[in-house]
mmCIF file of N, CA and C in Angstrom:
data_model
loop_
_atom_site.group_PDB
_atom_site.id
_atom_site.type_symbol
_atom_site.label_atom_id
_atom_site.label_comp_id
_atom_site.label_asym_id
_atom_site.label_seq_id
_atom_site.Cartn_x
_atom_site.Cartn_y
_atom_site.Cartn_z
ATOM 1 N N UNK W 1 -9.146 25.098 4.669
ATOM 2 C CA UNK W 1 -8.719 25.370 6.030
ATOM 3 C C UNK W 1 -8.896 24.145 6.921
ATOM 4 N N UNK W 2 -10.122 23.455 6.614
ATOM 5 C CA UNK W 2 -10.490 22.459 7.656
ATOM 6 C C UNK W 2 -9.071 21.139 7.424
ATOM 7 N N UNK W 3 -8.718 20.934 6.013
ATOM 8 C CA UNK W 3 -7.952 19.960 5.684
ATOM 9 C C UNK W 3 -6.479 20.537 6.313
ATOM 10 N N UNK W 4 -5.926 21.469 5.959
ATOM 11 C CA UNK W 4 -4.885 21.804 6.838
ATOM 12 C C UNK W 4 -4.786 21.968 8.502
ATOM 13 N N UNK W 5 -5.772 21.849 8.927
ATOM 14 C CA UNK W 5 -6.219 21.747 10.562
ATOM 15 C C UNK W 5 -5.748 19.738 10.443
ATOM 16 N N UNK W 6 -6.398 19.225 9.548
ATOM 17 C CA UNK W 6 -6.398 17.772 9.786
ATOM 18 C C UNK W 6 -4.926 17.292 9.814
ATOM 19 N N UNK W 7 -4.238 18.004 8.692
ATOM 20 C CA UNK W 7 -3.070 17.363 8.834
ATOM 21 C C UNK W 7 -2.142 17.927 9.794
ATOM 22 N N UNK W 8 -2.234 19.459 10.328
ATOM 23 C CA UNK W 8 -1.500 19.681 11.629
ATOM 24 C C UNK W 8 -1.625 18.633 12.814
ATOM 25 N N UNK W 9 -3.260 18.286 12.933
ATOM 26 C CA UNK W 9 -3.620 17.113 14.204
ATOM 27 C C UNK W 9 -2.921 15.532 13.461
ATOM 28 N N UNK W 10 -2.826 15.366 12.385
ATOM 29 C CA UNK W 10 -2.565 14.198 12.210
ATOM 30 C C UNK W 10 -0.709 14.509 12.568
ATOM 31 N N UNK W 11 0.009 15.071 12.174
ATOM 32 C CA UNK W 11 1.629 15.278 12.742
ATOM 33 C C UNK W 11 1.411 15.446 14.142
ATOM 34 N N UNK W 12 0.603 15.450 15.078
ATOM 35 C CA UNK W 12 0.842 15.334 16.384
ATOM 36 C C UNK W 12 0.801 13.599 16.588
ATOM 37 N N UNK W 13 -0.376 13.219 15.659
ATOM 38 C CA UNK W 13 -0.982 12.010 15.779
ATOM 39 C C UNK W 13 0.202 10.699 15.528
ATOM 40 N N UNK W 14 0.751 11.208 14.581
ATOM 41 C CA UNK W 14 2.137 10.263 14.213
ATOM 42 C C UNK W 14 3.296 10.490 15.125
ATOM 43 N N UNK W 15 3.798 11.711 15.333
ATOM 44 C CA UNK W 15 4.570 11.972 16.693
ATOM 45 C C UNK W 15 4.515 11.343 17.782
ATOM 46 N N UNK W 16 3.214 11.260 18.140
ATOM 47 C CA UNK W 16 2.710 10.272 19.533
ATOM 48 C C UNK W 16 2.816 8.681 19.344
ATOM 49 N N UNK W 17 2.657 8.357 17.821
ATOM 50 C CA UNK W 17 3.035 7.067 17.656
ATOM 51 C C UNK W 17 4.344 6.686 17.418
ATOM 52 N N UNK W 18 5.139 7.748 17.143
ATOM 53 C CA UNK W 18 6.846 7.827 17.108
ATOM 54 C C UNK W 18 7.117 7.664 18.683
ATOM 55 N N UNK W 19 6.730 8.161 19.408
ATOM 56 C CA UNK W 19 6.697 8.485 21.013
ATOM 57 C C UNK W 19 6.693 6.790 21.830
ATOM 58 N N UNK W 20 5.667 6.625 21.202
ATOM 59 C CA UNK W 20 4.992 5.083 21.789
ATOM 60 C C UNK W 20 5.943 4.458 21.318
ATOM 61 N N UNK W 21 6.161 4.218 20.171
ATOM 62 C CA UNK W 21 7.019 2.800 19.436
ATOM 63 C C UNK W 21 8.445 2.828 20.354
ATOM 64 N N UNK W 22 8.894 4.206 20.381
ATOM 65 C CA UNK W 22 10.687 4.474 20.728
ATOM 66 C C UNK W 22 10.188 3.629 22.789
ATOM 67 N N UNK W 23 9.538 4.247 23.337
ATOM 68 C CA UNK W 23 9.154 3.802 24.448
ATOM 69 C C UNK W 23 8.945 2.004 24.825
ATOM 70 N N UNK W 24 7.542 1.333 23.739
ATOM 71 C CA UNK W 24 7.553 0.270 23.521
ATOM 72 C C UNK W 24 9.068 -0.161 23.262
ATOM 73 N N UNK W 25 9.668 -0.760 22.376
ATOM 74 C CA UNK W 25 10.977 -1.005 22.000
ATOM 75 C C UNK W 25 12.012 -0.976 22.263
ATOM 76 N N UNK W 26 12.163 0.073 23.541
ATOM 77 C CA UNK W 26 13.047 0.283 24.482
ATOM 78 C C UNK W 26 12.593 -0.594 25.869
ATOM 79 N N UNK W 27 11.377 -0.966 25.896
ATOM 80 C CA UNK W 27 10.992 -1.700 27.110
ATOM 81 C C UNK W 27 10.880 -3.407 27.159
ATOM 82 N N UNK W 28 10.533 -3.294 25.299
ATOM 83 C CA UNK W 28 10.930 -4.429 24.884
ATOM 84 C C UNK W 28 12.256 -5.494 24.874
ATOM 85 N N UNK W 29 13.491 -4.579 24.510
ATOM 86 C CA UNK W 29 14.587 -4.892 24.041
ATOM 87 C C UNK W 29 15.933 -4.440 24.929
ATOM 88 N N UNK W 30 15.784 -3.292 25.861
ATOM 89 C CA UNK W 30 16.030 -2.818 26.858
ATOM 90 C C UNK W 30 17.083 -1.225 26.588
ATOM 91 N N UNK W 31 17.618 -0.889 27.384
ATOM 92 C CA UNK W 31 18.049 0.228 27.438
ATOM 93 C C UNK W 31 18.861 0.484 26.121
ATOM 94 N N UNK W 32 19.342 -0.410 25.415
ATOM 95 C CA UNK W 32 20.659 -0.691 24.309
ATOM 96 C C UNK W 32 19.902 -0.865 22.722
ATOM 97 N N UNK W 33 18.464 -0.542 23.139
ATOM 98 C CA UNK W 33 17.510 -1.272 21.849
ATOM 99 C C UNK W 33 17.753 -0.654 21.119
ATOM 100 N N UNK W 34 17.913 -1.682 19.397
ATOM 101 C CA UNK W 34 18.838 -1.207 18.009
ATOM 102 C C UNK W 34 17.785 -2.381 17.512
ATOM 103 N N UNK W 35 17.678 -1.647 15.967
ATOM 104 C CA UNK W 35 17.193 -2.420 15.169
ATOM 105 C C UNK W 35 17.982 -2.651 14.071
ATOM 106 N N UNK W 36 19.411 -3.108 14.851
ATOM 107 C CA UNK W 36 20.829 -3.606 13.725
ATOM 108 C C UNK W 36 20.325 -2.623 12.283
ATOM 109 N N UNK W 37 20.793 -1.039 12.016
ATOM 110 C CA UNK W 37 21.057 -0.772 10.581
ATOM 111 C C UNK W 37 19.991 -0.274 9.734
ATOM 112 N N UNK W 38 19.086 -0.661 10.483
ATOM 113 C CA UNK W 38 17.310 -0.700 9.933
ATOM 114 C C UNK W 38 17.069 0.530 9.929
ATOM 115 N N UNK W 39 15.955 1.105 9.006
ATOM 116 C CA UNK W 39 15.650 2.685 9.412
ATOM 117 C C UNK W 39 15.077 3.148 11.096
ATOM 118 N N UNK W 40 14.136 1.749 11.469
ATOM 119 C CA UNK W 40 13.830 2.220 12.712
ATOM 120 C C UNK W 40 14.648 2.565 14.173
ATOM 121 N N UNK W 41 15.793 1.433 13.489
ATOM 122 C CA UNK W 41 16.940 2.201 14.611
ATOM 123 C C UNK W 41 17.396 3.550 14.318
ATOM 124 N N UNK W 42 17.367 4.090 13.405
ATOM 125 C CA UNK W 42 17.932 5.894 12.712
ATOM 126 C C UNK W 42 16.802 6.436 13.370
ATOM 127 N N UNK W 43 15.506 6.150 13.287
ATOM 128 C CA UNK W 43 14.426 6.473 13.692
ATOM 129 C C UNK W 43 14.135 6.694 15.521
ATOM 130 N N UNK W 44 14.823 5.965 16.070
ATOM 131 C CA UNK W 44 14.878 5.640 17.262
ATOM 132 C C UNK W 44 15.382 6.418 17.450
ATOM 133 N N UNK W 45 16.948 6.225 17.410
ATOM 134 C CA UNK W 45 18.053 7.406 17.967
ATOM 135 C C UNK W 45 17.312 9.177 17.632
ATOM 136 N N UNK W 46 16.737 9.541 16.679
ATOM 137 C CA UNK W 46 16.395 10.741 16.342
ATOM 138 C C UNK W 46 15.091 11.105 17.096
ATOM 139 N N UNK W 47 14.226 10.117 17.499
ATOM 140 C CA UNK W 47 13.575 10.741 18.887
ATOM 141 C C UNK W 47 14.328 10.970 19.896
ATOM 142 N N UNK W 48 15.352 9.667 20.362
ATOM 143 C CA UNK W 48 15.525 9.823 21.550
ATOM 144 C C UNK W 48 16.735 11.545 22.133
ATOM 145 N N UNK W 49 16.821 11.998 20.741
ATOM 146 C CA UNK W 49 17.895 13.287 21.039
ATOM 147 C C UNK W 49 17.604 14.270 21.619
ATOM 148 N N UNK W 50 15.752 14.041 21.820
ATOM 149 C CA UNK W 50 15.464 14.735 22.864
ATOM 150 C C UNK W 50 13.888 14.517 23.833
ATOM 151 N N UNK W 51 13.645 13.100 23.191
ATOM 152 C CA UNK W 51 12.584 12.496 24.221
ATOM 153 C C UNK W 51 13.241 11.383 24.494
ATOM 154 N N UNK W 52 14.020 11.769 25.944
ATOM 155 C CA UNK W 52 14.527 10.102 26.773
ATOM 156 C C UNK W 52 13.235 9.232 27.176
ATOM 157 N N UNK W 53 13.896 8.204 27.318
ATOM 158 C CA UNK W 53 12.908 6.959 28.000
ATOM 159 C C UNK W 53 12.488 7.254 29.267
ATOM 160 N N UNK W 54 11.189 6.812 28.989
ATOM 161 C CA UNK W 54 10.233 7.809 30.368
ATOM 162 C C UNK W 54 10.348 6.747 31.598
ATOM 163 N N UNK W 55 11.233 6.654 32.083
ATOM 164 C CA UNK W 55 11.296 5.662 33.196
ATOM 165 C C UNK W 55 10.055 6.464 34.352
ATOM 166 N N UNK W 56 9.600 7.545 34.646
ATOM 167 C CA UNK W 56 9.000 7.667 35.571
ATOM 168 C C UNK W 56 7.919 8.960 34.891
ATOM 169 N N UNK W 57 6.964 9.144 35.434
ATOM 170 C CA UNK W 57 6.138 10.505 34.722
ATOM 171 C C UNK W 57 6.616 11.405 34.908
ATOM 172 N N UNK W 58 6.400 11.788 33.605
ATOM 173 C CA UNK W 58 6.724 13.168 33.669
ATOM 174 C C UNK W 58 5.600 14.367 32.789
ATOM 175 N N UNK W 59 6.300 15.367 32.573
ATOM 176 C CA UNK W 59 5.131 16.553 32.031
ATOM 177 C C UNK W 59 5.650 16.608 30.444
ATOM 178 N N UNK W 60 5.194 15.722 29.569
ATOM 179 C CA UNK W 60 5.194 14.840 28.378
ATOM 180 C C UNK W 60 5.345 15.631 27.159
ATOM 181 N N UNK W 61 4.637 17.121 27.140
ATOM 182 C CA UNK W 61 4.054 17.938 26.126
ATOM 183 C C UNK W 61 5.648 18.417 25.519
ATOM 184 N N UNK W 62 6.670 18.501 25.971
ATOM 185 C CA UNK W 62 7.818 18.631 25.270
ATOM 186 C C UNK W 62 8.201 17.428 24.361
ATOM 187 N N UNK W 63 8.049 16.252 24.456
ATOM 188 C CA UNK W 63 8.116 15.371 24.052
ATOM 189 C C UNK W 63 7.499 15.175 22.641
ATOM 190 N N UNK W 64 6.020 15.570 22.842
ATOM 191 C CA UNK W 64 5.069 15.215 21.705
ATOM 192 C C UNK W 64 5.484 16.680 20.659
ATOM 193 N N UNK W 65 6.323 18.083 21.598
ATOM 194 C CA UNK W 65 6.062 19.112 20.389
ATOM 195 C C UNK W 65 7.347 18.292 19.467
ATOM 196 N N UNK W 66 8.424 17.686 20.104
ATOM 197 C CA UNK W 66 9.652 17.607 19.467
ATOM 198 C C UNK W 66 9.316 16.470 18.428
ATOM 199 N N UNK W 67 8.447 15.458 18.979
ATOM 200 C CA UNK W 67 8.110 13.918 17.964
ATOM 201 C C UNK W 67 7.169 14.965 16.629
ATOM 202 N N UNK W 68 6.298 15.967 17.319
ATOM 203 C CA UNK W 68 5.400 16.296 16.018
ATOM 204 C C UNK W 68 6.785 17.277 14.953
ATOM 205 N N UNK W 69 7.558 18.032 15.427
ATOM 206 C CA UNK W 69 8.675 18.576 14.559
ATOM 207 C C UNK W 69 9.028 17.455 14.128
ATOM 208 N N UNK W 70 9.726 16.723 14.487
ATOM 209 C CA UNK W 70 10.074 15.472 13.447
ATOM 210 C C UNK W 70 9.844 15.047 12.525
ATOM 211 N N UNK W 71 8.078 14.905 12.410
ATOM 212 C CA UNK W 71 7.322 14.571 11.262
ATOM 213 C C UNK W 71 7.502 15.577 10.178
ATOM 214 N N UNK W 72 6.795 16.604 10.885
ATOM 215 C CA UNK W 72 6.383 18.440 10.373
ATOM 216 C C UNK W 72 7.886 18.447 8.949
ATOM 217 N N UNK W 73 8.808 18.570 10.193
ATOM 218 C CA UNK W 73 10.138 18.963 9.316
ATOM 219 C C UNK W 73 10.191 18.299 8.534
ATOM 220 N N UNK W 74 9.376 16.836 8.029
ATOM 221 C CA UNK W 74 10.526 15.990 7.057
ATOM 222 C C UNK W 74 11.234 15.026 7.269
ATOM 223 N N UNK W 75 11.902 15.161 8.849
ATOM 224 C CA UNK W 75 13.143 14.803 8.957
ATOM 225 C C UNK W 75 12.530 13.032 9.304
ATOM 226 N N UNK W 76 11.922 12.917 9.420
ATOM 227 C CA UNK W 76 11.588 11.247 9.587
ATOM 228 C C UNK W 76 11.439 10.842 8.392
ATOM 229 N N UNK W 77 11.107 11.179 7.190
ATOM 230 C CA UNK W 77 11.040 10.825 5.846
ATOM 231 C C UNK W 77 12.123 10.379 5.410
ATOM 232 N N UNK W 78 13.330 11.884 5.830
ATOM 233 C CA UNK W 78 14.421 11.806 5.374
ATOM 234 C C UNK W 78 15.536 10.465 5.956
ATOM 235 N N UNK W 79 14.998 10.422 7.481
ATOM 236 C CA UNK W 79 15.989 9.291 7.933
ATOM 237 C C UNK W 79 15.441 8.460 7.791
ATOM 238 N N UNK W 80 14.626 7.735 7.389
ATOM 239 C CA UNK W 80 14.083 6.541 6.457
ATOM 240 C C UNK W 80 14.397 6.595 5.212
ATOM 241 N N UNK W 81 14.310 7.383 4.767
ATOM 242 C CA UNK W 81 15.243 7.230 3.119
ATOM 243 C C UNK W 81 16.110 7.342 3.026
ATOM 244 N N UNK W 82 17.071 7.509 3.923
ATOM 245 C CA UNK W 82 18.370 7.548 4.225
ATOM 246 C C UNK W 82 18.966 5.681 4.456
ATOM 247 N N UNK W 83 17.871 5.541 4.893
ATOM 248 C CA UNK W 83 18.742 3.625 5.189
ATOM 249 C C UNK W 83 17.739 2.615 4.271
ATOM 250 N N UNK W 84 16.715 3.198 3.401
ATOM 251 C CA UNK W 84 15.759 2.201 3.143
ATOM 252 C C UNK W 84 15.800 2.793 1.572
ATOM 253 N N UNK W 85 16.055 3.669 1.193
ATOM 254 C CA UNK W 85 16.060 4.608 -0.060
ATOM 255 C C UNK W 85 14.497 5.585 -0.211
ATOM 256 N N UNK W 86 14.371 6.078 -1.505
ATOM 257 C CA UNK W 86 13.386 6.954 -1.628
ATOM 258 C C UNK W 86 11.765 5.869 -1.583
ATOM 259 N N UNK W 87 11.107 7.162 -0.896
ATOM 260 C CA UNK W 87 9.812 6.413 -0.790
ATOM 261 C C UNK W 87 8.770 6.695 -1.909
ATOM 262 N N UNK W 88 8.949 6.601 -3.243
ATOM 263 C CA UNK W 88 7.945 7.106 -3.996
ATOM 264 C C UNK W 88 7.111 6.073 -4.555
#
């Protein structure tokens, strides 16, 4: 039980770092930021479909449930192995 508690907190934990990077990288590179083809641009676009760039505060917790589904589902695995191939 305790180990399945860890890895529910750890998919928030990576979500929030999905959160940060798309944010960083967009502030970095600017509104148009692409990582030409790369998985992290697939990666990018698939946060941003429903956590926009936080130009001003806001009430965040929608953000982090949608980055932790991301993980949860798979679907970040999948769009990385989608442009980079299988990760085994």
């Amino acid at each position: 039980l305790k180990a399945r508690r860890v890895v529910s907190l750890l998919e928030y934990v990576l979500g929030n770092e999905l959160l940060a990077a798309a944010q960083a990288l967009t502030l970095r590179a600017g509104p148009a930021a692409s990582l030409a083809g790369s998985a992290g641009s697939a990666l990018l676009a698939a946060v941003r479909e429903r956590a926009p760039f936080m130009e001003e505060d806001h009430y965040i917790s929608p953000d982090m449930e949608w980055a932790r589904d991301l993980v949860h589902s798979g679907r970040v695995r999948a769009v990385a192995e989608a442009k980079i191939g299988p990760m085994n």
